[in-house]
Amino acid sequence: MTDRYASFVQSGAGRALVKRLGLPDPPRLRRHRPGDPLLPGPARLGAATGSRLADQVERILTTAGVEVVTADPATAVTPADTGPATAATPAGTGGDGSADPGTRFGALVYDATGITDSTGLRQLYDFFHPYARSLTPSGRVIVLGTPPAGAATPREATAQRALEGLTRSIGKEFGRGVTAQLVHVTPDGDASTATSLEATLRFLLSGRSAYVSGQVVRVGTGTASAPADWDRPLDGQVVLVTGAARGIGAALARVLARDGAQVVALDIPEAGDELAAVANEVGGTAVQLDLTAPNAAGRLADHLAARHGRVDAVVHNAGITRDKTIARMNADRWDQVIDVNLSSQERINDVLLERELLPPGGRLVSVSSIAGIAGNRGQTNYATSKAGVIGLVDALAPALAGRGISVNAVAPGFIETRLTARIPLVLREAGRRMNSLSQGGLPVDVAETIGWLAWPASGAVSGNVVRVCGQSLLGA
């Protein structure tokens, strides 16, 4: 579906009109293309006094080929695999390692784990104020903090909670496609924590996260393994995708296959032709199965056991809508939505876990919705099911931590699909513009986020619900 307004804004006449009338100004977003650098410019890295992650982050960024300019002007780090621009001066920096005047940064990254009381929050202003206008279009802002629940004192917990307001406000202020995120990293982490922090930074800094902004991501402990090649982070992995015949599911199958996965694409028999086309395109296998049928979960488990012997990641994407206000809704509409969107996930999880087909290091990823966070008129059944998905993540993540299995969800906002194309024009335009990026997302934006959560390297990222909504004004 084409966003004609966004296309018009990119024209000369459109630019002039938007500026004159103060209309929404949807930027052209930087999305991932294989072979692209992680960032279009250097990263400015800073840290509060006593912070614990800056050195580790610097190593991650340089290994990923990013030029790092530290907040200390005495040093700037050039990525080892690219070499310096000259023998003495890294590109984008002055002779003393400080940023050249007018340098455009691809990212601002700040380690705030050393902030232990509210007076220390001034360090945030001191870092961001001078560089607020220095980011490239579609630049990235990442703040690293300590989970408030893991803080040593109430004052530290208070200061760390304050970081959420900073990042969400920056996501709304900076414009031009810039996104801002807060990453909470457990203070008692292990090797898996370090691996998942790298995976999270690689996702959030890249074009894969184009439509993700204003989010809080928790990196804890778990079972995580770094890939041999970060361009193919799913090599050797068997990934099941339900609802794979069209829309987000089809985009997801393509992203997972591009990243090296062997995709098992599942959808209802009525979508068999479309499903076969997707499976053939990605070199995967197709399973025609109605998840509401008797013993559907058992039949799926039998297929996975016979064909692959396991499944490394399960993506619960299948979903339906049967919209009516609850006063006008019949019982069948209620039952169908709850069964497909929520109960089928529980049945599949139960069987796969009981038969131990999901091994240690396995990942469960569910598709929720911002409707499950904010509610939606005429969608009581749908919103109930999607809020239930969030409850499933909250309940299963700690329950499965001992087995090394991560559980997460994504909550899409307004995504350009055939379903949203049928929304009346005025409501459709409101859905597109009511977010910090002033546009709808694409199915690939949801797929990229799910793909990151399905990486083996993301195994210590668990219990998260990540909104893919351009920082929608709706919901939390």
Short mmCIF file of N, CA and C in Angstrom, two decimals, residues 139-293:
data_model
loop_
_atom_site.label_atom_id
_atom_site.label_comp_id
_atom_site.label_asym_id
_atom_site.label_seq_id
_atom_site.Cartn_x
_atom_site.Cartn_y
_atom_site.Cartn_z
N GLY A 139 19.51 8.78 12.32
CA GLY A 139 20.53 8.47 13.31
C GLY A 139 19.93 7.72 14.49
N ARG A 140 20.80 7.30 15.39
CA ARG A 140 20.36 6.48 16.51
C ARG A 140 20.85 7.08 17.83
N VAL A 141 20.00 7.01 18.84
CA VAL A 141 20.36 7.38 20.20
C VAL A 141 20.12 6.16 21.09
N ILE A 142 21.13 5.74 21.82
CA ILE A 142 21.00 4.60 22.73
C ILE A 142 21.58 5.01 24.08
N VAL A 143 20.78 4.82 25.11
CA VAL A 143 21.22 5.03 26.48
C VAL A 143 21.25 3.68 27.18
N LEU A 144 22.33 3.38 27.86
CA LEU A 144 22.49 2.12 28.59
C LEU A 144 22.32 2.38 30.08
N GLY A 145 21.50 1.57 30.71
CA GLY A 145 21.24 1.76 32.13
C GLY A 145 21.18 0.45 32.87
N THR A 146 20.93 0.55 34.16
CA THR A 146 20.74 -0.60 35.04
C THR A 146 19.25 -0.79 35.29
N PRO A 147 18.72 -2.01 35.24
CA PRO A 147 17.31 -2.20 35.58
C PRO A 147 17.03 -1.64 36.97
N PRO A 148 16.03 -0.78 37.13
CA PRO A 148 15.77 -0.21 38.46
C PRO A 148 15.64 -1.27 39.55
N ALA A 149 15.05 -2.42 39.19
CA ALA A 149 14.90 -3.48 40.20
C ALA A 149 16.23 -4.04 40.65
N GLY A 150 17.27 -3.86 39.83
CA GLY A 150 18.59 -4.37 40.18
C GLY A 150 19.51 -3.32 40.77
N ALA A 151 18.96 -2.12 41.04
CA ALA A 151 19.78 -1.04 41.59
C ALA A 151 20.14 -1.34 43.05
N ALA A 152 21.26 -0.78 43.49
CA ALA A 152 21.75 -1.06 44.84
C ALA A 152 21.00 -0.26 45.90
N THR A 153 20.46 0.90 45.54
CA THR A 153 19.79 1.76 46.51
C THR A 153 18.52 2.35 45.89
N PRO A 154 17.58 2.83 46.71
CA PRO A 154 16.40 3.50 46.16
C PRO A 154 16.76 4.73 45.32
N ARG A 155 17.79 5.48 45.72
CA ARG A 155 18.19 6.64 44.93
C ARG A 155 18.69 6.23 43.54
N GLU A 156 19.45 5.16 43.49
CA GLU A 156 19.93 4.69 42.18
C GLU A 156 18.76 4.22 41.33
N ALA A 157 17.82 3.49 41.93
CA ALA A 157 16.65 3.03 41.19
C ALA A 157 15.85 4.21 40.64
N THR A 158 15.73 5.25 41.44
CA THR A 158 15.02 6.45 41.00
C THR A 158 15.70 7.08 39.79
N ALA A 159 17.01 7.25 39.87
CA ALA A 159 17.75 7.87 38.77
C ALA A 159 17.69 7.02 37.51
N GLN A 160 17.79 5.70 37.66
CA GLN A 160 17.76 4.83 36.49
C GLN A 160 16.38 4.81 35.83
N ARG A 161 15.34 4.91 36.63
CA ARG A 161 13.98 4.98 36.06
C ARG A 161 13.79 6.27 35.27
N ALA A 162 14.47 7.32 35.69
CA ALA A 162 14.35 8.61 34.99
C ALA A 162 14.84 8.55 33.55
N LEU A 163 15.71 7.59 33.24
CA LEU A 163 16.26 7.49 31.89
C LEU A 163 15.18 7.23 30.85
N GLU A 164 14.10 6.60 31.27
CA GLU A 164 13.01 6.30 30.34
C GLU A 164 12.41 7.59 29.78
N GLY A 165 12.20 8.57 30.66
CA GLY A 165 11.65 9.84 30.20
C GLY A 165 12.57 10.54 29.22
N LEU A 166 13.87 10.45 29.46
CA LEU A 166 14.84 11.06 28.55
C LEU A 166 14.76 10.45 27.16
N THR A 167 14.86 9.13 27.07
CA THR A 167 14.93 8.49 25.76
C THR A 167 13.62 8.65 24.99
N ARG A 168 12.50 8.54 25.68
CA ARG A 168 11.23 8.68 24.96
C ARG A 168 11.02 10.11 24.48
N SER A 169 11.50 11.07 25.24
CA SER A 169 11.39 12.46 24.80
C SER A 169 12.32 12.76 23.62
N ILE A 170 13.53 12.24 23.68
CA ILE A 170 14.46 12.42 22.57
C ILE A 170 13.87 11.83 21.29
N GLY A 171 13.23 10.66 21.40
CA GLY A 171 12.60 10.04 20.24
C GLY A 171 11.55 10.94 19.59
N LYS A 172 10.94 11.81 20.39
CA LYS A 172 9.92 12.71 19.86
C LYS A 172 10.49 14.07 19.45
N GLU A 173 11.68 14.41 19.92
CA GLU A 173 12.25 15.73 19.66
C GLU A 173 13.17 15.78 18.44
N PHE A 174 13.98 14.76 18.22
CA PHE A 174 15.09 14.90 17.29
C PHE A 174 14.66 14.88 15.83
N GLY A 175 13.58 14.16 15.49
CA GLY A 175 13.06 14.18 14.13
C GLY A 175 13.99 13.55 13.11
N ARG A 176 13.65 13.71 11.83
CA ARG A 176 14.45 13.25 10.68
C ARG A 176 14.74 11.75 10.72
N GLY A 177 13.80 11.00 11.30
CA GLY A 177 13.97 9.55 11.34
C GLY A 177 14.87 9.05 12.43
N VAL A 178 15.30 9.93 13.34
CA VAL A 178 16.15 9.52 14.47
C VAL A 178 15.31 8.71 15.46
N THR A 179 15.85 7.61 15.95
CA THR A 179 15.18 6.80 16.95
C THR A 179 16.00 6.81 18.25
N ALA A 180 15.31 6.56 19.36
CA ALA A 180 15.98 6.57 20.67
C ALA A 180 15.50 5.39 21.50
N GLN A 181 16.42 4.70 22.15
CA GLN A 181 16.10 3.51 22.95
C GLN A 181 16.87 3.53 24.26
N LEU A 182 16.31 2.85 25.25
CA LEU A 182 16.97 2.62 26.53
C LEU A 182 17.23 1.12 26.66
N VAL A 183 18.46 0.74 26.91
CA VAL A 183 18.82 -0.67 27.07
C VAL A 183 19.24 -0.90 28.52
N HIS A 184 18.45 -1.67 29.24
CA HIS A 184 18.79 -2.04 30.62
C HIS A 184 19.64 -3.30 30.60
N VAL A 185 20.80 -3.25 31.20
CA VAL A 185 21.72 -4.39 31.22
C VAL A 185 21.93 -4.81 32.67
N THR A 186 21.65 -6.06 32.96
CA THR A 186 21.76 -6.55 34.33
C THR A 186 23.18 -6.38 34.85
N PRO A 187 23.33 -5.96 36.11
CA PRO A 187 24.68 -5.76 36.65
C PRO A 187 25.40 -7.06 37.00
N ASP A 188 24.67 -8.18 37.05
CA ASP A 188 25.29 -9.47 37.38
C ASP A 188 25.33 -10.37 36.15
N GLY A 189 25.68 -9.78 35.01
CA GLY A 189 25.65 -10.52 33.76
C GLY A 189 26.80 -11.49 33.60
N ASP A 190 26.70 -12.30 32.54
CA ASP A 190 27.70 -13.31 32.23
C ASP A 190 28.08 -13.18 30.76
N ALA A 191 28.71 -14.22 30.22
CA ALA A 191 29.14 -14.18 28.82
C ALA A 191 27.95 -14.05 27.88
N SER A 192 26.84 -14.69 28.23
CA SER A 192 25.64 -14.59 27.40
C SER A 192 25.08 -13.17 27.42
N THR A 193 25.18 -12.50 28.56
CA THR A 193 24.75 -11.11 28.64
C THR A 193 25.54 -10.26 27.66
N ALA A 194 26.85 -10.46 27.63
CA ALA A 194 27.71 -9.69 26.72
C ALA A 194 27.35 -9.97 25.26
N THR A 195 27.10 -11.23 24.94
CA THR A 195 26.73 -11.58 23.56
C THR A 195 25.41 -10.94 23.17
N SER A 196 24.43 -10.98 24.07
CA SER A 196 23.12 -10.41 23.75
C SER A 196 23.14 -8.90 23.73
N LEU A 197 24.03 -8.29 24.51
CA LEU A 197 24.19 -6.84 24.40
C LEU A 197 24.71 -6.47 23.02
N GLU A 198 25.68 -7.25 22.53
CA GLU A 198 26.18 -6.99 21.18
C GLU A 198 25.08 -7.16 20.14
N ALA A 199 24.30 -8.23 20.26
CA ALA A 199 23.21 -8.45 19.31
C ALA A 199 22.21 -7.30 19.36
N THR A 200 21.91 -6.83 20.56
CA THR A 200 20.94 -5.74 20.71
C THR A 200 21.47 -4.45 20.11
N LEU A 201 22.73 -4.13 20.35
CA LEU A 201 23.31 -2.92 19.77
C LEU A 201 23.36 -3.01 18.25
N ARG A 202 23.74 -4.17 17.74
CA ARG A 202 23.79 -4.33 16.28
C ARG A 202 22.41 -4.15 15.66
N PHE A 203 21.37 -4.61 16.34
CA PHE A 203 20.00 -4.41 15.83
C PHE A 203 19.59 -2.95 15.93
N LEU A 204 19.71 -2.37 17.11
CA LEU A 204 19.19 -1.03 17.34
C LEU A 204 19.93 0.04 16.55
N LEU A 205 21.21 -0.15 16.29
CA LEU A 205 21.98 0.83 15.53
C LEU A 205 21.76 0.71 14.03
N SER A 206 21.34 -0.44 13.57
CA SER A 206 21.24 -0.70 12.14
C SER A 206 19.90 -0.23 11.57
N GLY A 207 19.78 -0.37 10.25
CA GLY A 207 18.51 -0.07 9.59
C GLY A 207 17.43 -1.09 9.88
N ARG A 208 17.78 -2.20 10.52
CA ARG A 208 16.77 -3.20 10.88
C ARG A 208 15.73 -2.61 11.84
N SER A 209 16.13 -1.63 12.64
CA SER A 209 15.25 -1.08 13.68
C SER A 209 14.59 0.22 13.24
N ALA A 210 14.39 0.41 11.93
CA ALA A 210 13.92 1.68 11.40
C ALA A 210 12.65 2.18 12.05
N TYR A 211 11.73 1.29 12.40
CA TYR A 211 10.41 1.69 12.91
C TYR A 211 10.26 1.39 14.40
N VAL A 212 11.37 1.19 15.09
CA VAL A 212 11.38 0.94 16.53
C VAL A 212 11.96 2.16 17.22
N SER A 213 11.19 2.78 18.11
CA SER A 213 11.70 3.94 18.83
C SER A 213 10.98 4.08 20.16
N GLY A 214 11.67 4.68 21.13
CA GLY A 214 11.09 4.90 22.45
C GLY A 214 10.92 3.64 23.26
N GLN A 215 11.73 2.62 22.99
CA GLN A 215 11.56 1.33 23.65
C GLN A 215 12.58 1.13 24.78
N VAL A 216 12.20 0.28 25.72
CA VAL A 216 13.09 -0.16 26.79
C VAL A 216 13.34 -1.64 26.59
N VAL A 217 14.59 -2.02 26.35
CA VAL A 217 14.97 -3.41 26.12
C VAL A 217 15.79 -3.89 27.30
N ARG A 218 15.42 -5.05 27.85
CA ARG A 218 16.14 -5.62 28.98
C ARG A 218 17.06 -6.74 28.51
N VAL A 219 18.33 -6.64 28.86
CA VAL A 219 19.31 -7.68 28.57
C VAL A 219 19.73 -8.28 29.91
N GLY A 220 19.40 -9.56 30.10
CA GLY A 220 19.69 -10.22 31.37
C GLY A 220 20.69 -11.33 31.20
N THR A 221 20.38 -12.48 31.76
CA THR A 221 21.20 -13.67 31.59
C THR A 221 20.39 -14.70 30.82
N GLY A 222 21.06 -15.70 30.30
CA GLY A 222 20.37 -16.72 29.53
C GLY A 222 21.36 -17.60 28.81
N THR A 223 20.92 -18.15 27.68
CA THR A 223 21.78 -18.97 26.85
C THR A 223 21.91 -18.29 25.50
N ALA A 224 23.04 -17.70 25.22
CA ALA A 224 23.25 -16.96 23.99
C ALA A 224 24.59 -17.34 23.37
N SER A 225 24.61 -17.41 22.05
CA SER A 225 25.85 -17.75 21.35
C SER A 225 26.01 -16.82 20.15
N ALA A 226 27.21 -16.28 20.00
CA ALA A 226 27.48 -15.36 18.89
C ALA A 226 27.60 -16.14 17.59
N PRO A 227 27.14 -15.57 16.49
CA PRO A 227 27.26 -16.26 15.20
C PRO A 227 28.67 -16.17 14.64
N ALA A 228 28.99 -17.07 13.76
CA ALA A 228 30.27 -16.99 13.06
C ALA A 228 30.29 -15.78 12.13
N ASP A 229 29.12 -15.41 11.62
CA ASP A 229 28.99 -14.29 10.69
C ASP A 229 27.76 -13.49 11.09
N TRP A 230 27.95 -12.25 11.52
CA TRP A 230 26.82 -11.42 11.95
C TRP A 230 25.90 -11.06 10.81
N ASP A 231 26.32 -11.24 9.57
CA ASP A 231 25.42 -11.02 8.43
C ASP A 231 24.47 -12.20 8.24
N ARG A 232 24.77 -13.33 8.86
CA ARG A 232 23.89 -14.51 8.79
C ARG A 232 23.73 -15.07 10.22
N PRO A 233 23.04 -14.33 11.05
CA PRO A 233 22.97 -14.69 12.48
C PRO A 233 22.09 -15.89 12.78
N LEU A 234 21.42 -16.43 11.76
CA LEU A 234 20.54 -17.59 11.98
C LEU A 234 21.01 -18.83 11.23
N ASP A 235 22.26 -18.85 10.82
CA ASP A 235 22.79 -20.02 10.11
C ASP A 235 22.57 -21.30 10.91
N GLY A 236 22.02 -22.31 10.23
CA GLY A 236 21.83 -23.61 10.86
C GLY A 236 20.62 -23.71 11.77
N GLN A 237 19.82 -22.67 11.88
CA GLN A 237 18.67 -22.66 12.78
C GLN A 237 17.39 -23.05 12.05
N VAL A 238 16.57 -23.86 12.71
CA VAL A 238 15.25 -24.23 12.20
C VAL A 238 14.24 -23.32 12.89
N VAL A 239 13.49 -22.54 12.09
CA VAL A 239 12.56 -21.56 12.65
C VAL A 239 11.17 -21.80 12.09
N LEU A 240 10.20 -21.97 12.96
CA LEU A 240 8.80 -22.12 12.58
C LEU A 240 8.13 -20.76 12.58
N VAL A 241 7.39 -20.46 11.51
CA VAL A 241 6.62 -19.22 11.40
C VAL A 241 5.18 -19.58 11.11
N THR A 242 4.26 -19.24 12.00
CA THR A 242 2.85 -19.46 11.72
C THR A 242 2.27 -18.22 11.02
N GLY A 243 1.22 -18.43 10.24
CA GLY A 243 0.64 -17.32 9.49
C GLY A 243 1.59 -16.76 8.47
N ALA A 244 2.29 -17.65 7.75
CA ALA A 244 3.40 -17.24 6.89
C ALA A 244 3.03 -16.96 5.45
N ALA A 245 1.75 -17.09 5.08
CA ALA A 245 1.40 -17.01 3.67
C ALA A 245 1.40 -15.60 3.11
N ARG A 246 1.22 -14.61 3.97
CA ARG A 246 1.08 -13.25 3.44
C ARG A 246 1.47 -12.24 4.52
N GLY A 247 1.54 -10.97 4.12
CA GLY A 247 1.74 -9.88 5.06
C GLY A 247 3.02 -10.00 5.87
N ILE A 248 2.87 -9.79 7.18
CA ILE A 248 4.03 -9.83 8.08
C ILE A 248 4.67 -11.21 8.05
N GLY A 249 3.86 -12.28 8.00
CA GLY A 249 4.41 -13.63 8.01
C GLY A 249 5.28 -13.91 6.80
N ALA A 250 4.86 -13.46 5.62
CA ALA A 250 5.67 -13.67 4.42
C ALA A 250 6.95 -12.86 4.48
N ALA A 251 6.86 -11.60 4.96
CA ALA A 251 8.06 -10.78 5.11
C ALA A 251 9.01 -11.43 6.11
N LEU A 252 8.46 -11.99 7.16
CA LEU A 252 9.28 -12.65 8.17
C LEU A 252 10.02 -13.85 7.61
N ALA A 253 9.33 -14.66 6.81
CA ALA A 253 9.99 -15.81 6.19
C ALA A 253 11.17 -15.37 5.34
N ARG A 254 11.01 -14.27 4.63
CA ARG A 254 12.10 -13.77 3.77
C ARG A 254 13.28 -13.28 4.61
N VAL A 255 13.00 -12.55 5.69
CA VAL A 255 14.07 -12.02 6.54
C VAL A 255 14.82 -13.16 7.22
N LEU A 256 14.10 -14.12 7.74
CA LEU A 256 14.74 -15.24 8.43
C LEU A 256 15.61 -16.04 7.47
N ALA A 257 15.11 -16.29 6.27
CA ALA A 257 15.89 -17.04 5.28
C ALA A 257 17.12 -16.25 4.85
N ARG A 258 16.96 -14.95 4.67
CA ARG A 258 18.10 -14.10 4.33
C ARG A 258 19.18 -14.19 5.40
N ASP A 259 18.76 -14.32 6.66
CA ASP A 259 19.71 -14.39 7.78
C ASP A 259 20.21 -15.80 8.04
N GLY A 260 19.85 -16.76 7.17
CA GLY A 260 20.43 -18.09 7.24
C GLY A 260 19.55 -19.19 7.78
N ALA A 261 18.31 -18.89 8.18
CA ALA A 261 17.45 -19.89 8.80
C ALA A 261 16.84 -20.84 7.79
N GLN A 262 16.56 -22.05 8.25
CA GLN A 262 15.72 -22.98 7.50
C GLN A 262 14.30 -22.75 8.00
N VAL A 263 13.44 -22.22 7.16
CA VAL A 263 12.12 -21.76 7.56
C VAL A 263 11.08 -22.84 7.35
N VAL A 264 10.30 -23.09 8.40
CA VAL A 264 9.11 -23.94 8.30
C VAL A 264 7.93 -22.99 8.31
N ALA A 265 7.28 -22.85 7.16
CA ALA A 265 6.21 -21.87 6.98
C ALA A 265 4.86 -22.56 7.13
N LEU A 266 4.04 -22.07 8.05
CA LEU A 266 2.75 -22.70 8.34
C LEU A 266 1.62 -21.71 8.10
N ASP A 267 0.54 -22.22 7.50
CA ASP A 267 -0.68 -21.43 7.37
C ASP A 267 -1.85 -22.38 7.10
N ILE A 268 -3.05 -21.83 7.03
CA ILE A 268 -4.24 -22.65 6.84
C ILE A 268 -4.28 -23.22 5.42
N PRO A 269 -4.96 -24.35 5.22
CA PRO A 269 -5.02 -24.95 3.88
C PRO A 269 -5.58 -24.01 2.83
N GLU A 270 -6.53 -23.14 3.21
CA GLU A 270 -7.12 -22.22 2.24
C GLU A 270 -6.09 -21.26 1.65
N ALA A 271 -4.98 -21.06 2.33
CA ALA A 271 -3.92 -20.19 1.83
C ALA A 271 -2.77 -21.00 1.24
N GLY A 272 -3.06 -22.23 0.84
CA GLY A 272 -2.02 -23.16 0.42
C GLY A 272 -1.18 -22.68 -0.74
N ASP A 273 -1.79 -22.06 -1.76
CA ASP A 273 -1.02 -21.61 -2.93
C ASP A 273 -0.05 -20.50 -2.55
N GLU A 274 -0.55 -19.53 -1.77
CA GLU A 274 0.32 -18.44 -1.34
C GLU A 274 1.43 -18.95 -0.42
N LEU A 275 1.07 -19.89 0.44
CA LEU A 275 2.05 -20.46 1.37
C LEU A 275 3.15 -21.19 0.60
N ALA A 276 2.77 -21.98 -0.39
CA ALA A 276 3.76 -22.71 -1.17
C ALA A 276 4.69 -21.75 -1.91
N ALA A 277 4.13 -20.64 -2.40
CA ALA A 277 4.96 -19.67 -3.11
C ALA A 277 6.00 -19.05 -2.17
N VAL A 278 5.59 -18.72 -0.94
CA VAL A 278 6.53 -18.15 0.02
C VAL A 278 7.60 -19.17 0.39
N ALA A 279 7.19 -20.40 0.69
CA ALA A 279 8.14 -21.44 1.07
C ALA A 279 9.15 -21.71 -0.05
N ASN A 280 8.66 -21.76 -1.28
CA ASN A 280 9.56 -22.00 -2.41
C ASN A 280 10.53 -20.83 -2.59
N GLU A 281 10.04 -19.62 -2.40
CA GLU A 281 10.88 -18.44 -2.57
C GLU A 281 12.05 -18.44 -1.60
N VAL A 282 11.81 -18.88 -0.36
CA VAL A 282 12.85 -18.81 0.67
C VAL A 282 13.59 -20.13 0.86
N GLY A 283 13.25 -21.13 0.05
CA GLY A 283 13.91 -22.43 0.19
C GLY A 283 13.52 -23.16 1.46
N GLY A 284 12.31 -22.88 1.96
CA GLY A 284 11.84 -23.54 3.17
C GLY A 284 10.83 -24.62 2.87
N THR A 285 10.12 -25.06 3.90
CA THR A 285 9.07 -26.07 3.74
C THR A 285 7.74 -25.48 4.18
N ALA A 286 6.66 -25.97 3.58
CA ALA A 286 5.32 -25.48 3.86
C ALA A 286 4.53 -26.52 4.63
N VAL A 287 3.80 -26.06 5.63
CA VAL A 287 2.91 -26.92 6.41
C VAL A 287 1.52 -26.30 6.38
N GLN A 288 0.58 -27.00 5.77
CA GLN A 288 -0.81 -26.54 5.75
C GLN A 288 -1.53 -27.13 6.95
N LEU A 289 -1.96 -26.27 7.85
CA LEU A 289 -2.57 -26.75 9.09
C LEU A 289 -3.42 -25.65 9.71
N ASP A 290 -4.64 -26.00 10.06
CA ASP A 290 -5.52 -25.10 10.82
C ASP A 290 -5.21 -25.29 12.30
N LEU A 291 -4.68 -24.26 12.93
CA LEU A 291 -4.24 -24.39 14.32
C LEU A 291 -5.38 -24.57 15.30
N THR A 292 -6.62 -24.37 14.84
CA THR A 292 -7.77 -24.60 15.72
C THR A 292 -8.33 -26.02 15.59
N ALA A 293 -7.76 -26.80 14.68
CA ALA A 293 -8.25 -28.16 14.47
C ALA A 293 -7.85 -29.05 15.65
#
